[in-house]
Each structure stands twice: as structure tokens, then as C-alpha cells.
mmCIF file of C-alpha atoms and ligand atoms in Angstrom:
data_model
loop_
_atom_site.group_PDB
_atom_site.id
_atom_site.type_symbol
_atom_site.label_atom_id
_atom_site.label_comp_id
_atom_site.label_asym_id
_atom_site.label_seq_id
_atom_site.Cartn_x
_atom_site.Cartn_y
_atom_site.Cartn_z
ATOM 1 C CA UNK A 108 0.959 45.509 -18.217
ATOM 2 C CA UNK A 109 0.049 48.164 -15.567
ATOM 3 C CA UNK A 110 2.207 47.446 -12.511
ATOM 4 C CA UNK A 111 -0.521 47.039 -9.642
ATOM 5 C CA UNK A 112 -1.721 43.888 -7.986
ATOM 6 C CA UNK A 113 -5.088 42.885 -7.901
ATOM 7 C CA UNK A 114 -6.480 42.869 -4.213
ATOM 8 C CA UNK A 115 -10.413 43.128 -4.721
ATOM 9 C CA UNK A 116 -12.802 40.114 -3.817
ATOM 10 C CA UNK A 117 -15.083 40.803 -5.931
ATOM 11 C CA UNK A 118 -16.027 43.100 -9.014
ATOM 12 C CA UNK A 119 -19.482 44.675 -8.152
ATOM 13 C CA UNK A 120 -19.106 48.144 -10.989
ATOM 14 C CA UNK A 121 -16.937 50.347 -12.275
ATOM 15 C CA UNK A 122 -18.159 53.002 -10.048
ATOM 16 C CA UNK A 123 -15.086 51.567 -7.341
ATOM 17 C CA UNK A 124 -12.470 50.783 -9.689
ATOM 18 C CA UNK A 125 -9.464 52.891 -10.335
ATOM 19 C CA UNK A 126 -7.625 53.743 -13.258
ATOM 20 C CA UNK A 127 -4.777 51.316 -12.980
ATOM 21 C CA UNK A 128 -7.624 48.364 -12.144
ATOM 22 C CA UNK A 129 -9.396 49.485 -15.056
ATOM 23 C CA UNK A 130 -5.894 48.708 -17.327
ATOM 24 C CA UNK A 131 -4.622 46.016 -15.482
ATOM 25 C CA UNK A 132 -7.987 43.824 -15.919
ATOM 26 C CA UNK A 133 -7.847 45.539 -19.895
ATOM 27 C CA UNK A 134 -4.329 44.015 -20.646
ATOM 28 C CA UNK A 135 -4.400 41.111 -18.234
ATOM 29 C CA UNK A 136 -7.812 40.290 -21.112
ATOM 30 C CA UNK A 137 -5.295 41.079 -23.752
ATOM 31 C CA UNK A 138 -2.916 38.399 -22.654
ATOM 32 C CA UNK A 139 -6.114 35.711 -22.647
ATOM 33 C CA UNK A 140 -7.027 36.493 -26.004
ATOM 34 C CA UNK A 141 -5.091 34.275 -27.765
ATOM 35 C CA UNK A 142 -6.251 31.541 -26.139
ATOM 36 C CA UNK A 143 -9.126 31.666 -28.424
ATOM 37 C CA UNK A 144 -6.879 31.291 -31.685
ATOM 38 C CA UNK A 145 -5.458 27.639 -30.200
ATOM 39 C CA UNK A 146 -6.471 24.731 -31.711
ATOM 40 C CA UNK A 147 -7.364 23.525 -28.260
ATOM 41 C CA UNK A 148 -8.852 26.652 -26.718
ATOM 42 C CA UNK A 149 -7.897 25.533 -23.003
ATOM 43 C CA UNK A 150 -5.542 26.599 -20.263
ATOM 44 C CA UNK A 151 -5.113 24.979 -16.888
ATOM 45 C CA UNK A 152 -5.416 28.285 -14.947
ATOM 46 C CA UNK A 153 -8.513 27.860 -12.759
ATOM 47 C CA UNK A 154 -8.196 23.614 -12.587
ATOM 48 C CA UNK A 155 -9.375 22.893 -9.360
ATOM 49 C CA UNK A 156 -11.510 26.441 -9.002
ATOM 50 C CA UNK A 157 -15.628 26.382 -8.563
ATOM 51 C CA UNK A 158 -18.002 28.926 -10.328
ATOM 52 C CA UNK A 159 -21.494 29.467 -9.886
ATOM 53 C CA UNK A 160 -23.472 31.413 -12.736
ATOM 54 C CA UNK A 161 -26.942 32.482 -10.973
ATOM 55 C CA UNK A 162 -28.714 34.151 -13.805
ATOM 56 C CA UNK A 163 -31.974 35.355 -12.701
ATOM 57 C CA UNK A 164 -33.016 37.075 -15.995
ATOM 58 C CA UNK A 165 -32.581 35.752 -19.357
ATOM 59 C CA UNK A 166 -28.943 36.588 -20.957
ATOM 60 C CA UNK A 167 -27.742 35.222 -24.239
ATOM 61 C CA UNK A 168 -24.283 36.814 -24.247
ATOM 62 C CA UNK A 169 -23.114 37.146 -20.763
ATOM 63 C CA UNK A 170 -24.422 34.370 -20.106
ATOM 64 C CA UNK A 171 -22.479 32.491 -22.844
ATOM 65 C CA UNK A 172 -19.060 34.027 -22.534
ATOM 66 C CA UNK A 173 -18.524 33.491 -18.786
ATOM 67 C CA UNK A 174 -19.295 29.829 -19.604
ATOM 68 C CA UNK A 175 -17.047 29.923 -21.977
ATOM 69 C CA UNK A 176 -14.575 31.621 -20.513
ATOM 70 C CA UNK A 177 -14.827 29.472 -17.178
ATOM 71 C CA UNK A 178 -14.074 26.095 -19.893
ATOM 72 C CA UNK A 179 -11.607 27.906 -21.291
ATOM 73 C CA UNK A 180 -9.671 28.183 -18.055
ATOM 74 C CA UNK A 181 -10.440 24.750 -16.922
ATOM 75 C CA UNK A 182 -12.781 25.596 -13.745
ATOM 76 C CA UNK A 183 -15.830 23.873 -12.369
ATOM 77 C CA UNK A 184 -18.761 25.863 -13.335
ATOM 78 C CA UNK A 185 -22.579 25.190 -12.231
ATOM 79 C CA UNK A 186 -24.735 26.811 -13.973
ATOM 80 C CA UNK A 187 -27.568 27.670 -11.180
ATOM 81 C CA UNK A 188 -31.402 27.249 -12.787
ATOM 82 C CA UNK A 189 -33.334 30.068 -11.188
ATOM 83 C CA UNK A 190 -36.504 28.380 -11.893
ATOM 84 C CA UNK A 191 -36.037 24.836 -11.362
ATOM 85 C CA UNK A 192 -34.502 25.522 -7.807
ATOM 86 C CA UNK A 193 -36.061 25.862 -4.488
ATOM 87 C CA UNK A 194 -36.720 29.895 -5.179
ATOM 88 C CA UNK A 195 -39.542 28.927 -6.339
ATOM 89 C CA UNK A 196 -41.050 27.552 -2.753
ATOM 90 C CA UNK A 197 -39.997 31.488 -1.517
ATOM 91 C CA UNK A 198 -36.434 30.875 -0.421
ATOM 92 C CA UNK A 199 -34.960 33.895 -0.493
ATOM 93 C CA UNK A 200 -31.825 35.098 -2.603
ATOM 94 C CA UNK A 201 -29.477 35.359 0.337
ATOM 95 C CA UNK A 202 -30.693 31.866 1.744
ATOM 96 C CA UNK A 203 -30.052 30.525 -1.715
ATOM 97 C CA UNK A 204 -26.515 31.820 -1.843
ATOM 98 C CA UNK A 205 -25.390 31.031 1.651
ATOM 99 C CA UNK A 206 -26.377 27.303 0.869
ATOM 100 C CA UNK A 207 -24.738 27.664 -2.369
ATOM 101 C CA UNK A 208 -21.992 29.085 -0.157
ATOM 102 C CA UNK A 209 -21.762 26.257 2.077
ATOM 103 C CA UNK A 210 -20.369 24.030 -0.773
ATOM 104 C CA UNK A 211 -17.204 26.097 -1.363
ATOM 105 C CA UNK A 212 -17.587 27.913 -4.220
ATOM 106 C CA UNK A 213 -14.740 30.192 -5.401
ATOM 107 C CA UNK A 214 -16.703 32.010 -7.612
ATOM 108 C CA UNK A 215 -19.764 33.472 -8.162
ATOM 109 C CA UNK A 216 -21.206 35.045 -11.090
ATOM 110 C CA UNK A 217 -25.029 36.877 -10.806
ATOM 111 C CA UNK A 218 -27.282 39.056 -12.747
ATOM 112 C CA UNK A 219 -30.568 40.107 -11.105
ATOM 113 C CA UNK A 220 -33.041 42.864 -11.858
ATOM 114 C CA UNK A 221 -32.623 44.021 -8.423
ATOM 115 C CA UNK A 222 -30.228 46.469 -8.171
ATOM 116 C CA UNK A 223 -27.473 45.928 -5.139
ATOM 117 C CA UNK A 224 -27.857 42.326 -4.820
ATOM 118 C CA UNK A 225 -24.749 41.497 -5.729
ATOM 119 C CA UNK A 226 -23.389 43.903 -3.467
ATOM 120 C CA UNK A 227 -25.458 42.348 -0.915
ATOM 121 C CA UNK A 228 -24.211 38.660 -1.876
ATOM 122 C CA UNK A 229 -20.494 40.442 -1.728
ATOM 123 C CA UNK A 230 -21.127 41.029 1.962
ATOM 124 C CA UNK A 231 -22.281 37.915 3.139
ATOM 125 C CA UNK A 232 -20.392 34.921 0.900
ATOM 126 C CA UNK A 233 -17.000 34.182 1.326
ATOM 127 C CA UNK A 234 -16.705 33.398 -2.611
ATOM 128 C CA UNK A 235 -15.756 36.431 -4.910
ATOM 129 C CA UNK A 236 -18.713 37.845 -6.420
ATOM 130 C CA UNK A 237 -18.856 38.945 -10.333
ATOM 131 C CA UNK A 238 -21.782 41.516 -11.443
ATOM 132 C CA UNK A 239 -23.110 39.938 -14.649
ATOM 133 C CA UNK A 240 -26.016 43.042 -14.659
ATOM 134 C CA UNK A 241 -27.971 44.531 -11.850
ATOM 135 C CA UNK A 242 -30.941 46.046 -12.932
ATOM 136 C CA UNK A 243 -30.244 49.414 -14.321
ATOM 137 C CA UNK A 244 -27.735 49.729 -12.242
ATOM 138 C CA UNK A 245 -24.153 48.528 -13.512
ATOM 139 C CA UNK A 246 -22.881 45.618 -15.940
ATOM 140 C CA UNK A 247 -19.181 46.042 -14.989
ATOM 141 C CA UNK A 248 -17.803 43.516 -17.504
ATOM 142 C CA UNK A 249 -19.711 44.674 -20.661
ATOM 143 C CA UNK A 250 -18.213 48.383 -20.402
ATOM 144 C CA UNK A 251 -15.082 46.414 -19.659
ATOM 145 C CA UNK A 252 -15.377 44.524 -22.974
ATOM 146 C CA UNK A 253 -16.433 47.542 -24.956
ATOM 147 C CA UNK A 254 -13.308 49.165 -23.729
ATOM 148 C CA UNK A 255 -11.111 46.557 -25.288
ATOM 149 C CA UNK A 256 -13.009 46.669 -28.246
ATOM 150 C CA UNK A 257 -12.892 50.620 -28.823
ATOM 151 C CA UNK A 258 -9.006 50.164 -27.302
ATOM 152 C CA UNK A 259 -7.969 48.059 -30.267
ATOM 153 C CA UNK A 260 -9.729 50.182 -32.939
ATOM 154 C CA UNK A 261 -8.402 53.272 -31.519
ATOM 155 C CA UNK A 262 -5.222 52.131 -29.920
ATOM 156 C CA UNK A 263 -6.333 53.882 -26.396
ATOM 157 C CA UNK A 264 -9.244 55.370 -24.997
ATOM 158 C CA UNK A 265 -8.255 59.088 -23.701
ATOM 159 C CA UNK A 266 -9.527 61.753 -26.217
ATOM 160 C CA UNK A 267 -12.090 60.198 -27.774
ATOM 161 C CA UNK A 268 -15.437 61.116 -28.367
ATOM 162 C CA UNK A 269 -18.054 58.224 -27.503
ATOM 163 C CA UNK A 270 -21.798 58.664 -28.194
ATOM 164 C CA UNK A 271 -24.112 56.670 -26.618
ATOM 165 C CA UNK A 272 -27.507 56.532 -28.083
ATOM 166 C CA UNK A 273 -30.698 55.246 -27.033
ATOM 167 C CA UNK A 274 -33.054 54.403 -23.435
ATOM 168 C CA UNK A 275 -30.480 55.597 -21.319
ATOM 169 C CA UNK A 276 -32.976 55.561 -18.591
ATOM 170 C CA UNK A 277 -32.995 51.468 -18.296
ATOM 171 C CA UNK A 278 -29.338 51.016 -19.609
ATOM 172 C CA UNK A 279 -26.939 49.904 -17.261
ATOM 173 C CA UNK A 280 -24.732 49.472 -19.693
ATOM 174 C CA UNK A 281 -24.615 53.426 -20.039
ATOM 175 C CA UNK A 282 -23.930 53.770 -16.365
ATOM 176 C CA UNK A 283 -21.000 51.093 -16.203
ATOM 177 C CA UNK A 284 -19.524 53.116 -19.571
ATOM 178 C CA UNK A 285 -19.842 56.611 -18.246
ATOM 179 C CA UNK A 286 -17.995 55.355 -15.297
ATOM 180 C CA UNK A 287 -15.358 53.769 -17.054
ATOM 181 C CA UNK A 288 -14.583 55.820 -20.154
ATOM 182 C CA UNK A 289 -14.451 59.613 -18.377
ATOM 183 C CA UNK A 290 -11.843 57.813 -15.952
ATOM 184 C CA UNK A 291 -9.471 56.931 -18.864
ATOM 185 C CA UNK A 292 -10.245 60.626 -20.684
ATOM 186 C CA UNK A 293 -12.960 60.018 -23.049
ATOM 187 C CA UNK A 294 -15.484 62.706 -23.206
ATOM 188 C CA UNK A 295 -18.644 60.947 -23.235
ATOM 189 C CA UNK A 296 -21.935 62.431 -24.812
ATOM 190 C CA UNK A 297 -25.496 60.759 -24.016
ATOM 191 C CA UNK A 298 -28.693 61.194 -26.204
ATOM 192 C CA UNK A 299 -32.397 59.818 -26.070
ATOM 193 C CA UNK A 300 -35.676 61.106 -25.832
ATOM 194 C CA UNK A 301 -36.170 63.171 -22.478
ATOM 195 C CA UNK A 302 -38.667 60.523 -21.219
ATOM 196 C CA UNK A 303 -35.908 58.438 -21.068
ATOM 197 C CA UNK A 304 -33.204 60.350 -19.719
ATOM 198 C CA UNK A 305 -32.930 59.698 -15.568
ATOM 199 C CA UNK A 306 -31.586 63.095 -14.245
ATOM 200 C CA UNK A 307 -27.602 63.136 -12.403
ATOM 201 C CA UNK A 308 -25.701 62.043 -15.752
ATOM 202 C CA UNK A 309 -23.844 64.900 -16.032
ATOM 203 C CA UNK A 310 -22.616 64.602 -12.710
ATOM 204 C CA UNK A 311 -21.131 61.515 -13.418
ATOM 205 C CA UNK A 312 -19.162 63.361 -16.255
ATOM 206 C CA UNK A 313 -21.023 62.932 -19.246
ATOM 207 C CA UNK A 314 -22.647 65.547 -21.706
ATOM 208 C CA UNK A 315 -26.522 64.911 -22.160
ATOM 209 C CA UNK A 316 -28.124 66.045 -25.497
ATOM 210 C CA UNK A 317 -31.520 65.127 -26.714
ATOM 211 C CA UNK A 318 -30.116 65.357 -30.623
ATOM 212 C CA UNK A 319 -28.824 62.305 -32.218
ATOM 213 C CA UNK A 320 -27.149 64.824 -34.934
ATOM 214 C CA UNK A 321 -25.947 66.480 -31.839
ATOM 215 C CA UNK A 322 -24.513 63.787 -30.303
ATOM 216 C CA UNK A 323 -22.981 61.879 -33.417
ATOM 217 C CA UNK A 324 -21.262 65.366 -34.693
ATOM 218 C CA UNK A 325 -17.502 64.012 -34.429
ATOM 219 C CA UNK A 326 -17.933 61.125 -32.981
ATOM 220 C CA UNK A 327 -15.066 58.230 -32.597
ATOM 221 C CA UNK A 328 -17.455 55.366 -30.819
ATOM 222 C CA UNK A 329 -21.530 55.653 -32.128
ATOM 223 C CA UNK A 330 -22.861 53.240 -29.496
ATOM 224 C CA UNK A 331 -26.591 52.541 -29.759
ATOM 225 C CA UNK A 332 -28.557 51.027 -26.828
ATOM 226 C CA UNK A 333 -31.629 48.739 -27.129
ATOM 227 C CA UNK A 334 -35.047 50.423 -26.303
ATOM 228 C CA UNK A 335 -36.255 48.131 -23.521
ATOM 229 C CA UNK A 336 -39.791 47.932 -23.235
ATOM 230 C CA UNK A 337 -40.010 45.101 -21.057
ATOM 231 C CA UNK A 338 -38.619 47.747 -18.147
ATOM 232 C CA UNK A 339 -41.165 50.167 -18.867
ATOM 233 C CA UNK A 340 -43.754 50.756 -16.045
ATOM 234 C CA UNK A 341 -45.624 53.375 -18.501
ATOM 235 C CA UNK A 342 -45.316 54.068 -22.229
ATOM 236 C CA UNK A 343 -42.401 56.598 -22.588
ATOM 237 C CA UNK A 344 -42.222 56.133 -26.450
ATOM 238 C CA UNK A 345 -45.202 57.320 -28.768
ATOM 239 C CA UNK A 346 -44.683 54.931 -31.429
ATOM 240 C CA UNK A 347 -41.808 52.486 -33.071
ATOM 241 C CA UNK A 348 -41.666 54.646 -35.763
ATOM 242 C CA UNK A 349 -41.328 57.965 -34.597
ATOM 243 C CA UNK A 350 -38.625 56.673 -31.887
ATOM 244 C CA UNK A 351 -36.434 55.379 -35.196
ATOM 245 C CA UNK A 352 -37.322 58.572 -36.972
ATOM 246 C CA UNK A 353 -35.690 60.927 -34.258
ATOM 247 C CA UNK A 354 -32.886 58.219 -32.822
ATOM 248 C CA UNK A 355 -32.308 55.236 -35.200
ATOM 249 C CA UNK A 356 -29.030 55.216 -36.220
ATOM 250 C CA UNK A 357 -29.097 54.513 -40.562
ATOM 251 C CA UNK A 358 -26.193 54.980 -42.948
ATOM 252 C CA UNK A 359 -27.057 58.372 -43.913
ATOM 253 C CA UNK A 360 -27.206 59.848 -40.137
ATOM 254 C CA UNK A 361 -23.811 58.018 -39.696
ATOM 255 C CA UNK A 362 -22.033 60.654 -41.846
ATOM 256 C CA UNK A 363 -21.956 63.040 -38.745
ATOM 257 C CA UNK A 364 -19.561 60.820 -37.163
ATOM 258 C CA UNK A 365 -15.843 60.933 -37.553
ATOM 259 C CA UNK A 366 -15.202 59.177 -40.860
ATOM 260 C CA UNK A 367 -13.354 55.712 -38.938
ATOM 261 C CA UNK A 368 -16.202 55.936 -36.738
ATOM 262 C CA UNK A 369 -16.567 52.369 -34.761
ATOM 263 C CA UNK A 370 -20.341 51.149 -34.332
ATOM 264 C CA UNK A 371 -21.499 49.483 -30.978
ATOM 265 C CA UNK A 372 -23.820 47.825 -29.513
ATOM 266 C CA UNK A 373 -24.365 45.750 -26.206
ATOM 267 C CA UNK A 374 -27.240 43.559 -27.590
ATOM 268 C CA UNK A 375 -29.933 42.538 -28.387
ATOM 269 C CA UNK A 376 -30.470 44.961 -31.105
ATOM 270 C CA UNK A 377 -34.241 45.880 -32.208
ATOM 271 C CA UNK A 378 -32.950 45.710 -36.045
ATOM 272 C CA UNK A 379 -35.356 48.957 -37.371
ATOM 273 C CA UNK A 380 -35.838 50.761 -34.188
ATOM 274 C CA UNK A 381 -32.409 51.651 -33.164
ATOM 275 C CA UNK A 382 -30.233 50.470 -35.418
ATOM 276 C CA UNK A 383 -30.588 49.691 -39.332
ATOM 277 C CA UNK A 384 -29.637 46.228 -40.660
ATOM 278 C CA UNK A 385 -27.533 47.610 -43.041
ATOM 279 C CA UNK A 386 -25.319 49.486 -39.997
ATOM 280 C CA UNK A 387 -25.328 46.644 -37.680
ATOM 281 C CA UNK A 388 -24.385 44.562 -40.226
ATOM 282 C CA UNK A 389 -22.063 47.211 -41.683
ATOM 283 C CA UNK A 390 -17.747 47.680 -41.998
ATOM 284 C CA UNK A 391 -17.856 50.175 -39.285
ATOM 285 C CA UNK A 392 -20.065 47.979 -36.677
ATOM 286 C CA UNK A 393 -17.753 46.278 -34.357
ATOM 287 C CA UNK A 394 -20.744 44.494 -32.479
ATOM 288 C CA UNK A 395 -19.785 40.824 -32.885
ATOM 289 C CA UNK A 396 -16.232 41.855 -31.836
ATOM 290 C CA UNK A 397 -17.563 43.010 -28.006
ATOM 291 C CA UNK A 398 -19.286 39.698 -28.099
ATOM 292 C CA UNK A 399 -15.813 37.887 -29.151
ATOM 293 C CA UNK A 400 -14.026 40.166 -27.049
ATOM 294 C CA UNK A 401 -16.513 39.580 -24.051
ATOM 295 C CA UNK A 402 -14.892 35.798 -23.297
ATOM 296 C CA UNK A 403 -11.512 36.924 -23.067
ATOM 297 C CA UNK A 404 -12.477 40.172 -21.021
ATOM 298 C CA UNK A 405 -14.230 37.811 -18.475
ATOM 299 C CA UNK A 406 -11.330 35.058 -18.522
ATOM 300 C CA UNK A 407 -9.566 38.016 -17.237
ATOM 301 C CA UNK A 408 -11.915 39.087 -14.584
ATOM 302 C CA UNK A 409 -12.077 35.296 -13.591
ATOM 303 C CA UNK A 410 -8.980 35.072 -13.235
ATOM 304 C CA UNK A 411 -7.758 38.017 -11.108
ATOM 305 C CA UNK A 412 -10.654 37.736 -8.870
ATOM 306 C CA UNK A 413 -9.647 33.658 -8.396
ATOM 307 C CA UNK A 414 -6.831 34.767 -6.368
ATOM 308 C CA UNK A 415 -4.450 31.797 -8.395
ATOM 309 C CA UNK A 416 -2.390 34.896 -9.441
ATOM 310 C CA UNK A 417 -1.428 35.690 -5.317
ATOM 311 C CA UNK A 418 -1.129 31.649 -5.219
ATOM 312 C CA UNK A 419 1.587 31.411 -7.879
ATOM 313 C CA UNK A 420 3.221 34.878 -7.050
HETATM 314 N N1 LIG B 565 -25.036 42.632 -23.469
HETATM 315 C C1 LIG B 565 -25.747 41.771 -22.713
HETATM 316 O O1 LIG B 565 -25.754 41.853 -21.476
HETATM 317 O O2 LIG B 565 -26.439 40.831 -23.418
HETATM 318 P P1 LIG B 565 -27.225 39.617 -22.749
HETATM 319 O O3 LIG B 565 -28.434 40.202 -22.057
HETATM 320 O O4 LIG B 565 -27.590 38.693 -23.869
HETATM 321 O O5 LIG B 565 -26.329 38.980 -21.741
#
């Protein structure tokens, strides 16, 4: 376990973390996961804690495992209906949270396609606040999850070559991994079409190519990102087809990547435009592993940011 102490409030990206946070929240996760192997998949950890998940855009997985993972560790979770609550006579976000606030919450958990708002939550609520996806901005605890995942294929994460493939543009999934794999040594290449390539990736550290042969060429990690046309303001694709023909990741293309080559992929997948079934659904995809591994990575960020690890020190 990496010998540093937790002290953050909340967990906003990856962009802040360091190094040692980065392992301490990846092996504190590694300690949760057998929790899920119990017959009675429970701990006591967070009894008398409070959560609030405020999911203002749809989510099937995040969504899901920080439920879970708030059961699992006994807390008190609300789960906050965005459109069945006053927001919808114009309260505003902040008024929202500081009455949410007002009942004592110890946690809060938000995605919101406005990018910053949970930083802006951070600064005003007393409760620790948990990024769950800010526009395309970060998702802290899905690069955190994918870590684990390539961490236990590969047995670490420095040296290896990670592709990530796909509408980098809208991804903040891409961000919150470029962030987090340079800092523990991966060298991290990025491909997609140029109309969806924002400019300033290689500053963060990461090669951009606009070649999926390019980018696959000795690849450890292949991990494909959805195209999301519900965040496009103007048509960046021509067609489907041609987007699967130069990017869509099939069996054959796969033979550019290392042999033990791991497949990713955040979810949802558009089965035929980035990814083919027979991939996804594949020996080398480890997709429904991040998923699995996504409850025990958020147990873990639940838990450190709860504080009850100070209280029982
Ligand atoms: N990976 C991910 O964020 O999926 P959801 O949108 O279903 O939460």
C-alpha cells in the first residue's frame, strides 16, 4: 500500500492528483475487491455516512456502481431525481446543493454536462464532492477503474503503450486517462478523425495520430471510445460507415497490437461503428471487467474521501 495519507475533500480529476494518490486510491480499491466475492457482499465501513448521487445526465454504469458500492459499504445513499425535483421551477444547481447541503450530507456524488460544476459545488458545500463526469471535461473514477483493470492484466502501468481510439474531442474519459496514465509512465497515443481531435493533447503528454494502424502498431491497451453524436453541435462525421471503415476496431486491424493486447472500452459501445461484436465480445476485451472493477474502484474513492479512515486512525 503506498505510504501517504489521504487529505483531499473531494476528488474533482486527475488533473490534481499525484502519483502516490493515484496508487494509494489503486490499492486501497484492491483491498475492497474482495468484498464482492462474499457471500454477503457488505462491510460496515461507511454505517452511519450520507451520500447524495445527483445525476443530471443519463448514466448506466457510474451510475450503478457508486450505488452499489455505497450498499456495499453500508452508507445512506439518496439517489437525487434531476427531473422530478424543484430544478425544474428554475432553481439553480448551487441553490439545489446548498439545500441538499443543509441536511448533512457526507457525500456527494455529481455528473453534469457542464464542465466545472463540481468544482463549483467543491467550493461552496461542506460535504466531499465526487466527479461522476463533467462534460468533456474529466471522469476521474473511470480512468481510475481502467487503471486497475490494465494494472492487473499487466501487473503495472509504467512502460506501456495505451491507444486510445475514437471522438476524442467529446471524451472525457480521454482527458481523465491522459492525465493519469503519463503520470505513472505509460506513453499514451491518441487517434480519431481530425474533426474530432480538440488541439493541446500533446501538451498534456500524449502522442496524437490520425492512423488507427498508426496508433495500434505495438500496442499493450487498444481502448476505443464511443462516437457521441448527441454532443455534436455540427456533423463532424460523413457517414457511419466510412467512420468504421477508417477507425472501427475488427479482429483483423487488431493484429497490429502487441499479441496480449487488452481491449477497452468505457461504454456504451456503438457495436459496428467503433468496435466489432466479435472484439467486444472477444478473449482480449476486458470491458465488463472496468465495469466489475468500477464498484470496487469507487468503494475506494468513497471511502478515503469519507474521512472514517482519519476517524479510526
Ligand atoms: N463509462 C460511463 O461513464 O458509462 P455511463 O455513462 O453508463 O455511466
Amino acid at each position: 500500500m503506498a505510504e501517504i495519507h489521504w487529505q483531499r475533500k473531494d476528488l474533482l480529476g486527475i488533473a490534481e492528483l499525484s502519483r502516490e494518490e493515484i496508487e494509494l486510491i489503486l490499492d486501497t480499491a484492491e483491498s475492497f475487491s474482495e468484498v464482492a466475492e462474499r457471500p454477503i457482499k457488505k462491510v460496515p465501513t461507511l454505517r452511519g455516512k450520507t451520500v447524495i448521487n445527483l445525476f443530471f445526465e443519463p448514466s448506466t454504469r457510474t451510475r450503478s456502481s457508486f450505488e452499489i458500492a455505497e450498499k456495499r459499504l453500508s452508507s445512506d445513499s439518496l439517489n437525487f431525481s434531476a427531473s422530478a425535483s424543484a430544478l425544474t421551477k428554475g432553481e439553480s444547481l448551487i441553490d439545489t446543493a446548498m439545500n441538499l447541503q443543509a441536511m448533512s450530507p457526507d457525500l456527494v456524488v455529481i455528473r453534469h454536462a457542464y464542465p466545472g460544476s463540481p468544482h463549483m459545488l467543491a467550493r461552496r458545500l461542506e460535504a466531499g464532492v465526487i466527479n461522476a463526469g463533467d462534460g468533456a471535461h474529466e471522469h476521474p473514477t473511470q480512468a481510475l477503474l481502467d487503471a486497475f483493470t490494465i494494472r492487473r492484466h499487466k501487473g503495472g502501468l509504467s512502460g506501456l503503450k495505451v491507444a486510445i481510439i475514437g471522438d476524442i474531442e467529446h471524451s472525457r474519459v480521454v482527458r481523465s486517462n491522459i492525465h493519469l496514465l503519463t503520470k505513472m509512465g505509460s506513453e499514451v497515443t491518441v487517434a480519431g478523425p481530425r474533426t474530432m481531435m480538440p488541439v493541446g493533447l500533446d501538451k498534456l503528454g500524449a502522442n496524437v495520430v490520425f492512423s488507427l494502424e498508426e496508433a495500434l502498431d505495438g500496442a499493450d491497451v487498444v481502448m476505443m471510445l464511443r462516437v457521441q453524436l448527441e454532443r455534436q453541435a455540427r456533423t463532424l462525421l460523413p457517414s457511419v460507415r466510412e467512420y468504421f471503415h477508417l477507425f472501427g476496431l475488427t479482429r483483423e486491424r487488431l493484429k497490429a497490437a502487441k499479441e496480449d493486447a487488452i481491449v477497452m472500452h468505457p461504454g456504451p459501445m456503438n457495436r459496428g461503428t467503433e468496435i466489432t461484436s466479435d472484439v467486444a465480445d472477444g478473449s482480449r476485451s476486458v470491458i465488463l471487467e472496468q465495469v466489475a472493477n468500477g464498484v470496487a474502484v469507487r468503494m475506494a474513492v468513497l471511502y478515503l474521501l469519507s474521512g472514517v479512515h482519519e476517524e479510526t486512525a
